[in-house]
mmCIF file of C-alpha atoms and ligand atoms in Angstrom:
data_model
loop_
_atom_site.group_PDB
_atom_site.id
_atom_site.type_symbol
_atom_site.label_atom_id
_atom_site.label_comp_id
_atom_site.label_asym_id
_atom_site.label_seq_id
_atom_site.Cartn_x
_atom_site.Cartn_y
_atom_site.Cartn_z
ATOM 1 C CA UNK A 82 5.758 -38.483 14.171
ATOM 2 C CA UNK A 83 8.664 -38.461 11.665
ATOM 3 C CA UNK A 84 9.500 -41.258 10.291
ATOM 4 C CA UNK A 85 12.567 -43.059 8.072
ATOM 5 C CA UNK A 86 12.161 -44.483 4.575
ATOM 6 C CA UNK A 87 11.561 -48.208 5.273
ATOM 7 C CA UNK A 88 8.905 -46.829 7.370
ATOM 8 C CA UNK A 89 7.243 -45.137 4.584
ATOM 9 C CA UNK A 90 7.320 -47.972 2.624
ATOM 10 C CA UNK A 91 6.225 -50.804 4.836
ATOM 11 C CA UNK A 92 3.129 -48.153 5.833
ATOM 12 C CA UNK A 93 2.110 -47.688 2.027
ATOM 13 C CA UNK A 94 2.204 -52.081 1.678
ATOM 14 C CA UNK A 95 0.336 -52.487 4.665
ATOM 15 C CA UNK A 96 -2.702 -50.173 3.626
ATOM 16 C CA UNK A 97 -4.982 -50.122 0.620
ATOM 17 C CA UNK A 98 -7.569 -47.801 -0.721
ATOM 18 C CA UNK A 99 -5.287 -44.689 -0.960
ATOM 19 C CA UNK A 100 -6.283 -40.860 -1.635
ATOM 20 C CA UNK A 101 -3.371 -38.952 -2.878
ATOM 21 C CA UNK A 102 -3.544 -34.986 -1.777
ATOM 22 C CA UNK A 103 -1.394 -32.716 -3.450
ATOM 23 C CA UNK A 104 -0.945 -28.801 -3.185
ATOM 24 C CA UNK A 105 -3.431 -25.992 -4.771
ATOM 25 C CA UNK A 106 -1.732 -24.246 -7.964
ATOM 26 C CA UNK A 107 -0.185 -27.383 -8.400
ATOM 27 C CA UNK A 108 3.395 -27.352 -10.248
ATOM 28 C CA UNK A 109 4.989 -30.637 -11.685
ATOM 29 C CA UNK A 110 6.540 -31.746 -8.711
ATOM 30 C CA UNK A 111 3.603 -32.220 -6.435
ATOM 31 C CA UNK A 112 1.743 -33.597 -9.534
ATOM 32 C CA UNK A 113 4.482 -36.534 -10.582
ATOM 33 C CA UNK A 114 4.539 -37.765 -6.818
ATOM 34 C CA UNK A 115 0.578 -37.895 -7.237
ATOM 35 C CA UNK A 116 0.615 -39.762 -10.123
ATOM 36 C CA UNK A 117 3.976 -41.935 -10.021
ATOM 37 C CA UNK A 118 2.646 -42.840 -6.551
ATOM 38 C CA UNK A 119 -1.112 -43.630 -7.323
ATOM 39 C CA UNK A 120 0.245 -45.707 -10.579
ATOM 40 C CA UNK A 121 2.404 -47.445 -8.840
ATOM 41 C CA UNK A 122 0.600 -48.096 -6.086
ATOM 42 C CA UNK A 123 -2.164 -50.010 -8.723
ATOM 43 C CA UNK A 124 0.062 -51.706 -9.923
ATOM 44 C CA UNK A 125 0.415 -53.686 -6.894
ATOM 45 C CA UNK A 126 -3.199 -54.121 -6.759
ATOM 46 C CA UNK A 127 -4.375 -51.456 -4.343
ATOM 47 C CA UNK A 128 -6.958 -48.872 -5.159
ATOM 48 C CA UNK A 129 -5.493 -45.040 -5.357
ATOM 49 C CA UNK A 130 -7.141 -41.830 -6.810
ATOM 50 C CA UNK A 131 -5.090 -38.290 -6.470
ATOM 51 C CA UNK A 132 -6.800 -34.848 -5.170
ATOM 52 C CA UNK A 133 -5.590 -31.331 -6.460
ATOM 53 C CA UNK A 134 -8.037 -28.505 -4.959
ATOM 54 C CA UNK A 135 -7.254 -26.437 -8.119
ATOM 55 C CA UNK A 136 -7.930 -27.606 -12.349
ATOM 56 C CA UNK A 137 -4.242 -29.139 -13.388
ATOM 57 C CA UNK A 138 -2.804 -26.882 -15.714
ATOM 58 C CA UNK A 139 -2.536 -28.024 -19.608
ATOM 59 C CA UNK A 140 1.014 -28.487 -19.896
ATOM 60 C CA UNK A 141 1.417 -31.133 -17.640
ATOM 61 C CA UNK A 142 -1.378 -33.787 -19.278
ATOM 62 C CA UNK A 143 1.297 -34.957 -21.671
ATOM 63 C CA UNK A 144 3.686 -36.362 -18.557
ATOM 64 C CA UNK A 145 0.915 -36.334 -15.903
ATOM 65 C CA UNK A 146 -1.305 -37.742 -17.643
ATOM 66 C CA UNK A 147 -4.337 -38.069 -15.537
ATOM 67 C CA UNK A 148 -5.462 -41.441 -14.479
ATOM 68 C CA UNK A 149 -9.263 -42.740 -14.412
ATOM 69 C CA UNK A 150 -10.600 -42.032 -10.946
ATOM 70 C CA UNK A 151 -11.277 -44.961 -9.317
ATOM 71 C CA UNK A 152 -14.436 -45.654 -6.800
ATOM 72 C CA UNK A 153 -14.217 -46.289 -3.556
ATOM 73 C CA UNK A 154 -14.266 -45.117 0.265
ATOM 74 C CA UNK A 155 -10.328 -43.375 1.197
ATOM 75 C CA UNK A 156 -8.666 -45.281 3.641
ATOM 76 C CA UNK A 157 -5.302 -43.733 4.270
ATOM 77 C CA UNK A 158 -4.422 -40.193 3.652
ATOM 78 C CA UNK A 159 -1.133 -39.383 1.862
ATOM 79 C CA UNK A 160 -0.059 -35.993 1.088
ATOM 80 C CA UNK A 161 2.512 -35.491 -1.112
ATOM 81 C CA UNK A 162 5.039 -32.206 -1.615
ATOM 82 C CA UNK A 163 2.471 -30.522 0.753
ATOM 83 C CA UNK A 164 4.910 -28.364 3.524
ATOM 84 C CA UNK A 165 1.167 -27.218 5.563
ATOM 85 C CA UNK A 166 -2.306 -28.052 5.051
ATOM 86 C CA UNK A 167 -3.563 -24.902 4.240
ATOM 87 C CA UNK A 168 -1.366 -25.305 0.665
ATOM 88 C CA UNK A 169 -3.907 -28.047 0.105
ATOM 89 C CA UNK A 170 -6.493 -25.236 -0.748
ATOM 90 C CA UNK A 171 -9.537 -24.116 1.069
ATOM 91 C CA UNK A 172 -11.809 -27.047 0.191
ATOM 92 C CA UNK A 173 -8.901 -30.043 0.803
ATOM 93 C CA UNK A 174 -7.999 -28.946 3.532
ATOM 94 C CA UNK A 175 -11.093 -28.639 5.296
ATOM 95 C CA UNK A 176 -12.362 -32.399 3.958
ATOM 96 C CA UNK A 177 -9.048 -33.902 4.687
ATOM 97 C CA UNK A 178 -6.812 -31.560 6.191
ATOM 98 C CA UNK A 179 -6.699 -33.086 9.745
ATOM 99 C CA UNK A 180 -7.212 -36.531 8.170
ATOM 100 C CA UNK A 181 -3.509 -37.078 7.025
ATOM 101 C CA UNK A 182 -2.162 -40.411 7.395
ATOM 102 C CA UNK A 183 1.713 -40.118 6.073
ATOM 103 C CA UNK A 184 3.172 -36.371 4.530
ATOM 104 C CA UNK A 185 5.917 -37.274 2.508
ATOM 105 C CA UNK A 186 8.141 -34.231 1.521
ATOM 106 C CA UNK A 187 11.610 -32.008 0.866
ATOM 107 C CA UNK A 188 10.421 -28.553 2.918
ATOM 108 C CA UNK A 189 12.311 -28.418 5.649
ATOM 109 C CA UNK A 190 9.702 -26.615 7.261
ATOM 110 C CA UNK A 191 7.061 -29.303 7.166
ATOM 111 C CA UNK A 192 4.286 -28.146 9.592
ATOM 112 C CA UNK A 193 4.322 -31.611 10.500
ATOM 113 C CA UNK A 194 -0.045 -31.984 10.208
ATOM 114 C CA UNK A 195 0.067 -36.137 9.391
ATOM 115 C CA UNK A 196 -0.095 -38.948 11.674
ATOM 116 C CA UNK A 197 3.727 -39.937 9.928
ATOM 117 C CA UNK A 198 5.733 -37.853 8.282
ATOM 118 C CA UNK A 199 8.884 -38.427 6.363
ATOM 119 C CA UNK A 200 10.714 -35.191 5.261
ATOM 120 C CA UNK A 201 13.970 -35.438 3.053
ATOM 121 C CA UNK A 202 15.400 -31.382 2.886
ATOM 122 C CA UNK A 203 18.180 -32.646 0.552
ATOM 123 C CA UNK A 204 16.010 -33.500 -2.281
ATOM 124 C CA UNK A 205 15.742 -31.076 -4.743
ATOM 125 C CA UNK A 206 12.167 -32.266 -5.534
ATOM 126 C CA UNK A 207 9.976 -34.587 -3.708
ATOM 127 C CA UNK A 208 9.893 -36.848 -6.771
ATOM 128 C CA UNK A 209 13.306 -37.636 -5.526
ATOM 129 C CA UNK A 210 11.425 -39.233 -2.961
ATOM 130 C CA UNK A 211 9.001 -41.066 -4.462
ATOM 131 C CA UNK A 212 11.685 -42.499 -6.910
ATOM 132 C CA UNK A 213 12.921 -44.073 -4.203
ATOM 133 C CA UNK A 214 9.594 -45.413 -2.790
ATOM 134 C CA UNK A 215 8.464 -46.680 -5.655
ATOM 135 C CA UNK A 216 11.621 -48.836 -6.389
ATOM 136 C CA UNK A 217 11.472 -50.127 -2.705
ATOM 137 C CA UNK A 218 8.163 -51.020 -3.303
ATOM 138 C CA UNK A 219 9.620 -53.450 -6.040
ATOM 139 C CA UNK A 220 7.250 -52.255 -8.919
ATOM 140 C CA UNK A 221 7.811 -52.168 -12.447
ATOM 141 C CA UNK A 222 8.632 -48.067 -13.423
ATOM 142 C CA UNK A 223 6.872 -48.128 -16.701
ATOM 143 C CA UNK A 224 7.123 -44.878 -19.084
ATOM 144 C CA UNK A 225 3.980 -43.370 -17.081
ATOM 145 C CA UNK A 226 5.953 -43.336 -13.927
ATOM 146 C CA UNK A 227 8.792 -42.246 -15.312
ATOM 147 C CA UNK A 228 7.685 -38.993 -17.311
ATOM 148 C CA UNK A 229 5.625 -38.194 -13.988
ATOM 149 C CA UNK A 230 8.963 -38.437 -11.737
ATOM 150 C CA UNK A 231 10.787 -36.600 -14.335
ATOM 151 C CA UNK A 232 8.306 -34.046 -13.910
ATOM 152 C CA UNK A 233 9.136 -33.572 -10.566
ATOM 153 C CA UNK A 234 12.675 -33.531 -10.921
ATOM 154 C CA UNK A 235 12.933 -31.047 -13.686
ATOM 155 C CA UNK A 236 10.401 -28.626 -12.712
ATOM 156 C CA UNK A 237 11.191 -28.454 -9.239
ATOM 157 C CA UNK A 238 15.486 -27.795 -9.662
ATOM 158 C CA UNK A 239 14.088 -25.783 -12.852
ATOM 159 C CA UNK A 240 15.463 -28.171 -15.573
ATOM 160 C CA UNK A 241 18.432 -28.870 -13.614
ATOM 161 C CA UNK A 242 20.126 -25.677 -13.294
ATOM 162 C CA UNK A 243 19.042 -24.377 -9.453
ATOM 163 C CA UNK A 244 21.778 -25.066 -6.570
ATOM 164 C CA UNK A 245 19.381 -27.319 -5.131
ATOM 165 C CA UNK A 246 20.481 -29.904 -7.867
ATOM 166 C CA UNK A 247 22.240 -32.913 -6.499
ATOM 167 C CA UNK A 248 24.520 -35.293 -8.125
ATOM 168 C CA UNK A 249 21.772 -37.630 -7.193
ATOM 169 C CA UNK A 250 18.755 -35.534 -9.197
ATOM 170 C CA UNK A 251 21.054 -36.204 -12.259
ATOM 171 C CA UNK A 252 21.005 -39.586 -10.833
ATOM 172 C CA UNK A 253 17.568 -40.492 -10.067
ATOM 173 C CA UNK A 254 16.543 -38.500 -13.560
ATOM 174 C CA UNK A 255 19.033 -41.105 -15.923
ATOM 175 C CA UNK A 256 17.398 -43.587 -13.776
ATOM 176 C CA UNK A 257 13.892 -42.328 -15.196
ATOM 177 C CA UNK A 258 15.069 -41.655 -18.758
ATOM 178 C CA UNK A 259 16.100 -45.632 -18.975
ATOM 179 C CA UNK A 260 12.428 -46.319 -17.683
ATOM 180 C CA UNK A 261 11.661 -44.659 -21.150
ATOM 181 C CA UNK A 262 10.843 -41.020 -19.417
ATOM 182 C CA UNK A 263 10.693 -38.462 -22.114
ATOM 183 C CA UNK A 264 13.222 -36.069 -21.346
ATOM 184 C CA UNK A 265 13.416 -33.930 -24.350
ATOM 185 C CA UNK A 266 10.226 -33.641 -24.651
ATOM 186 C CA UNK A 267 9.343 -33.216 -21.028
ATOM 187 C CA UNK A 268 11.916 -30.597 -20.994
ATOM 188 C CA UNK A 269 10.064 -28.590 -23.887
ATOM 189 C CA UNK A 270 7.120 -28.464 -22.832
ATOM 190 C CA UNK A 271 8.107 -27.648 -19.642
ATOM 191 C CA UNK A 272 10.973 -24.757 -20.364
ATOM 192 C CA UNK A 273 10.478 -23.290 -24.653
ATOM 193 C CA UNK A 274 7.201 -23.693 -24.835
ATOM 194 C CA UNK A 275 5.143 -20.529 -24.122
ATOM 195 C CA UNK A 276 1.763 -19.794 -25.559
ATOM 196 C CA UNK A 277 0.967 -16.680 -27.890
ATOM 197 C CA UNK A 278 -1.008 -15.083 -24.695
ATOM 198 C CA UNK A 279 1.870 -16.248 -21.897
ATOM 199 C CA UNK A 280 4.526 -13.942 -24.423
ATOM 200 C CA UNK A 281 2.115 -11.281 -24.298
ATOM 201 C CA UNK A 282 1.613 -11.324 -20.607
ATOM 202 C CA UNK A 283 5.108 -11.407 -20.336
ATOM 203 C CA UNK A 284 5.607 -8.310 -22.258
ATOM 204 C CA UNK A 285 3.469 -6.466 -19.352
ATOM 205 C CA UNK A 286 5.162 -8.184 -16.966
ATOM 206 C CA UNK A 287 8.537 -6.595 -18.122
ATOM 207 C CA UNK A 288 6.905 -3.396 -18.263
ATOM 208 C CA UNK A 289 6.215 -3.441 -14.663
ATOM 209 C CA UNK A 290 10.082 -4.312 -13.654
ATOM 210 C CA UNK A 291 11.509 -2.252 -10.869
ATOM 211 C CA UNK A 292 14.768 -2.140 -9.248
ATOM 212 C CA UNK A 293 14.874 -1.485 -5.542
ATOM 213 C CA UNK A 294 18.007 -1.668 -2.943
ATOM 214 C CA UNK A 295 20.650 -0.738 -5.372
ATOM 215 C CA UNK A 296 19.940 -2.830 -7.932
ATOM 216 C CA UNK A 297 19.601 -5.465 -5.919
ATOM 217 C CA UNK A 298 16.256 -6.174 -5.767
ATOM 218 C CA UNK A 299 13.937 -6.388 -8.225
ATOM 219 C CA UNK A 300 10.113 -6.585 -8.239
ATOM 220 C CA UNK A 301 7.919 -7.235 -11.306
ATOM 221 C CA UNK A 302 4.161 -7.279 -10.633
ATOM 222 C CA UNK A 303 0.938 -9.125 -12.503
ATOM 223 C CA UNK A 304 -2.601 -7.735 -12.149
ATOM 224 C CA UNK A 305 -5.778 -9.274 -12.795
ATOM 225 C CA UNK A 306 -5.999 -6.544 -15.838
ATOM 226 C CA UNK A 307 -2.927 -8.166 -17.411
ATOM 227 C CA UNK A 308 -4.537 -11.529 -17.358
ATOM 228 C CA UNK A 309 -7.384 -10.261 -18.712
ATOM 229 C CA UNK A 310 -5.702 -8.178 -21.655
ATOM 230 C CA UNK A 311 -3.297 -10.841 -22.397
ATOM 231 C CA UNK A 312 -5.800 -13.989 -22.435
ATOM 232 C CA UNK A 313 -3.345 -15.733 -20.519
ATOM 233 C CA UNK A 314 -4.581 -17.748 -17.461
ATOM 234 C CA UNK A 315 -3.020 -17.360 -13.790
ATOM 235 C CA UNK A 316 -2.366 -21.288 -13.839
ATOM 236 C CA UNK A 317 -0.081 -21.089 -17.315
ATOM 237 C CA UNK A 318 2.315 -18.722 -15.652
ATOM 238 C CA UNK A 319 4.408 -20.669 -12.801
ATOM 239 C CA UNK A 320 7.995 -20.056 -14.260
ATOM 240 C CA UNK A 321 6.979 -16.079 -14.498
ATOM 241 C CA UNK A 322 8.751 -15.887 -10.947
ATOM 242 C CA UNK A 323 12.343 -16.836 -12.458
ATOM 243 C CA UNK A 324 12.369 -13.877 -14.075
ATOM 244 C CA UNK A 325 13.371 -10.857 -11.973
ATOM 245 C CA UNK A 326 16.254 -12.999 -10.629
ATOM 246 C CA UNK A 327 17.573 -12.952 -14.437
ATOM 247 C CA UNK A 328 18.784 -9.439 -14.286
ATOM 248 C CA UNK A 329 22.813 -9.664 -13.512
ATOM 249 C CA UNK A 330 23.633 -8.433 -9.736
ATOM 250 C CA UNK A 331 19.795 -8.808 -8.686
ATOM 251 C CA UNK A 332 20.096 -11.266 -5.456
ATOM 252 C CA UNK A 333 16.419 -11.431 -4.658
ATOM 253 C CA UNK A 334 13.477 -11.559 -7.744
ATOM 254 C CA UNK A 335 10.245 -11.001 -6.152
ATOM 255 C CA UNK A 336 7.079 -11.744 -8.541
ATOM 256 C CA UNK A 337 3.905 -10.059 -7.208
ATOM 257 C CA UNK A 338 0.855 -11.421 -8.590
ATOM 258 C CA UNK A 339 -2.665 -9.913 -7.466
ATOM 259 C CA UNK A 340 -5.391 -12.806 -7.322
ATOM 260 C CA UNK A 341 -8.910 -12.597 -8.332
ATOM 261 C CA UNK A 342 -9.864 -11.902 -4.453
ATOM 262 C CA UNK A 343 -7.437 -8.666 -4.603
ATOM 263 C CA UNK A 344 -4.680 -10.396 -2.048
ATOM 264 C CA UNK A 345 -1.246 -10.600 -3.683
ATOM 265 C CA UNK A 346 0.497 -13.944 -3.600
ATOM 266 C CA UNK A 347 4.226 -13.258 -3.301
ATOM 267 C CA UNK A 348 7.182 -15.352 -4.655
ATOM 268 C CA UNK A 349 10.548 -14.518 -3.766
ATOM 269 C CA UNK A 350 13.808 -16.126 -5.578
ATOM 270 C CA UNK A 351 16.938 -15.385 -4.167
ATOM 271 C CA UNK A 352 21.210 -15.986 -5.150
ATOM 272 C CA UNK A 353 23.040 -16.951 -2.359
ATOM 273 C CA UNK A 354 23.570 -15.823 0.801
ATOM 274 C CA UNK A 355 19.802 -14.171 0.795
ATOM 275 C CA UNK A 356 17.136 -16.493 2.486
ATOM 276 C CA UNK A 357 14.154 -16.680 1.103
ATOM 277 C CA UNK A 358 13.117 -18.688 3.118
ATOM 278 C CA UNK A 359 13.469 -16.252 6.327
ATOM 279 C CA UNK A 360 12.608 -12.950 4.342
ATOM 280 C CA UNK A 361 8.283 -15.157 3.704
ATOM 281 C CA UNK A 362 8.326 -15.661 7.256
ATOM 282 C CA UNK A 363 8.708 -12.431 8.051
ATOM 283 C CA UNK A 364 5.981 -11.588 6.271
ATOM 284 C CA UNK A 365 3.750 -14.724 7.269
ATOM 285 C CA UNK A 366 5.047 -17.095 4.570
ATOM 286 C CA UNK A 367 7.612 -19.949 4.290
ATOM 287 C CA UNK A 368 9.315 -22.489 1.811
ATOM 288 C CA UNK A 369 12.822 -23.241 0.741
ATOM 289 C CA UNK A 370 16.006 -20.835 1.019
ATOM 290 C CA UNK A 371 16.131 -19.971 -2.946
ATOM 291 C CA UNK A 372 12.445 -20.084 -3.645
ATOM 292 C CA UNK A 373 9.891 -19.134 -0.901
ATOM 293 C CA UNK A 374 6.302 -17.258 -0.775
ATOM 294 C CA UNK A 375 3.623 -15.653 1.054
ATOM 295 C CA UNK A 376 0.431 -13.806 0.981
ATOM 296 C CA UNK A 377 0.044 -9.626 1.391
ATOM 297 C CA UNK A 378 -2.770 -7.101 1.545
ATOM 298 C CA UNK A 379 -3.208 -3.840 0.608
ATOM 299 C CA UNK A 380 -3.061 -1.786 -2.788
ATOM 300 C CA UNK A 381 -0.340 -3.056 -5.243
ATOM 301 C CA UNK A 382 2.441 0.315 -4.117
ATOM 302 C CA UNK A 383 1.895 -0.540 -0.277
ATOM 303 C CA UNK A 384 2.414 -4.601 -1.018
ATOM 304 C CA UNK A 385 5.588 -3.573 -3.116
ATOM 305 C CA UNK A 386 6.468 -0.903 0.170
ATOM 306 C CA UNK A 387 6.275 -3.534 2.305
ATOM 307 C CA UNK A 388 7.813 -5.909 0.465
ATOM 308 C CA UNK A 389 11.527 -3.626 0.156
ATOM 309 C CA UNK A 390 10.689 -2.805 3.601
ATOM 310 C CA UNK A 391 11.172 -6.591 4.422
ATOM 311 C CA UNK A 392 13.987 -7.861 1.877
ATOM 312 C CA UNK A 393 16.596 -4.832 2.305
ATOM 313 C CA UNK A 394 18.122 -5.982 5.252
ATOM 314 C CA UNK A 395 18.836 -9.041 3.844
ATOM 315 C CA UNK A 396 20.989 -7.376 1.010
ATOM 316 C CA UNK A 397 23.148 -4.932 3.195
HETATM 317 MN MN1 MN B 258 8.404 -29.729 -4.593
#
């Protein structure tokens, strides 16, 4: 049942003994609601541990830094940044996937799983939602809440610069900063800092560029080989998918990155007016109109066959 605000609020006072779920391959944004949430939630007393299926990638222990797991039996299920249970990962979702109290989110295209759910599509990250929770809740946004909510913000309207930036990310993210969030630093971490094996990976990367649909399109590809060569793990390598989009008149980036099961997990990243939202769905994925996904079989020339097969007519 969707819900407003208010209720989200007076649903998160009246229980105690919270598990926080976010998404597998976490990024910052599901990770600052799960932490901002869980901290702030203790600090009213209550008891509140956060889930991730997958290991939480290095470069996010300096904001995110990971709280002490608390004991005790889950009462009431949030899920946070989580559009469908099976981004929860294999193992979540089958402990806790049809055990969701309250989804609280920005997809549009929540698959609506929880008992409540409160979707905001405006908000450019669903930190921008949990800013606004936690201030309703009335508790004190120390520096720890504040680097994990500008986490969320920055990562998620990629430090500010993506059309899904609102007057009111700037807003909620000055907010932060006078809570003593590091920005700068956040912001570094987050967008110049690259390890010695990412640059080499990303060398490859650029190697495997293509150009499709006029010049249009264009399609860059990671193996398991490149990972291997370049030292660099899949989890360091998020912002990878920015990258064909870079290349002036390209109106859809696609990133094609082969997982250690031999699938390939898709991203698409589009310029207005190309969906990429409705170009994933086509092919069995989903997400948001500028930045969407999905999963393909096959060898590595089929996927990318199937993948101009799917995004020319969207570029006509
Ligand atoms: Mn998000």
């Amino acid at each position: 049942m969707k819900i407003e605000l208010p209720e989200v609020v007076k649903l998160l006072k009246e229980h105690d003994n919270f598990l926080i779920l976010c998404h597998s391959h976490p990024d910052g944004d599901t990770l600052g609601c799960g932490f901002a949430l869980a901290r702030a939630l203790r600090s009213m007393g209550k008891k509140a541990n956060v889930k991730c299926e997958d290991n939480i990638p290095r470069k996010f222990s300096a904001s995110c830094e990971i709280i002490e797991e608390q004991d005790f039996e889950p009462e009431y299920i949030v899920s946070v940044d989580v559009a469908d249970t099976k981004l929860l990962g294999e193992n979540v979702q089958r402990e806790y996937g049809d055990k969701i109290n309250l989804a609280i989110d920005h997809h549009s295209k929540n698959a609506d799983f929880a008992d409540y759910l409160y979707v905001d599509a405006s908000a450019a990250a669903a930190c921008e939602i949990i800013y606004q929770i936690v201030c309703e809740l009335g508790v004190v946004i120390t520096k720890d809440i504040a680097d994990c909510i500008f986490t969320g913000l920055s990562t998620d309207s990629g430090c500010f610069r993506y059309s899904n930036t609102t007057p009111r990310t700037h807003y909620f993210a000055a907010k932060v900063m006078e809570c003593g969030a590091d920005a700068a630093k956040i912001n570094r971490i987050m967008f110049e800092t690259k390890t010695k094996e990412y640059a080499i990976l990303e060398r490859m990367v650029l190697e495997s560029l293509k150009l499709y649909c006029d010049n249009k399109l264009a399609i860059i590809a990671i193996t398991q080989d490149m990972y291997k060569t370049s030292g660099c793990s899949e989890d360091e390598c998020d912002g990878i998918a920015s990258l064909p989009r870079q290349i002036e008149g390209v109106l859809a980036g696609v990133t094609i990155k082969e997982k250690k099961d031999g699938k390939f997990k898709i991203s698409v990243r589009t310029y207005a007016p190309v969906d990429a939202a409705q170009i994933c769905s086509k092919m069995g994925g989903g997400g948001h109109v500028r930045a969407a996904g999905c999963q393909l079989e096959g060898t590595l020339e089929e996927t990318i066959n199937t993948i101009v097969e799917n995004v020319k007519e969207f570029l006509v």
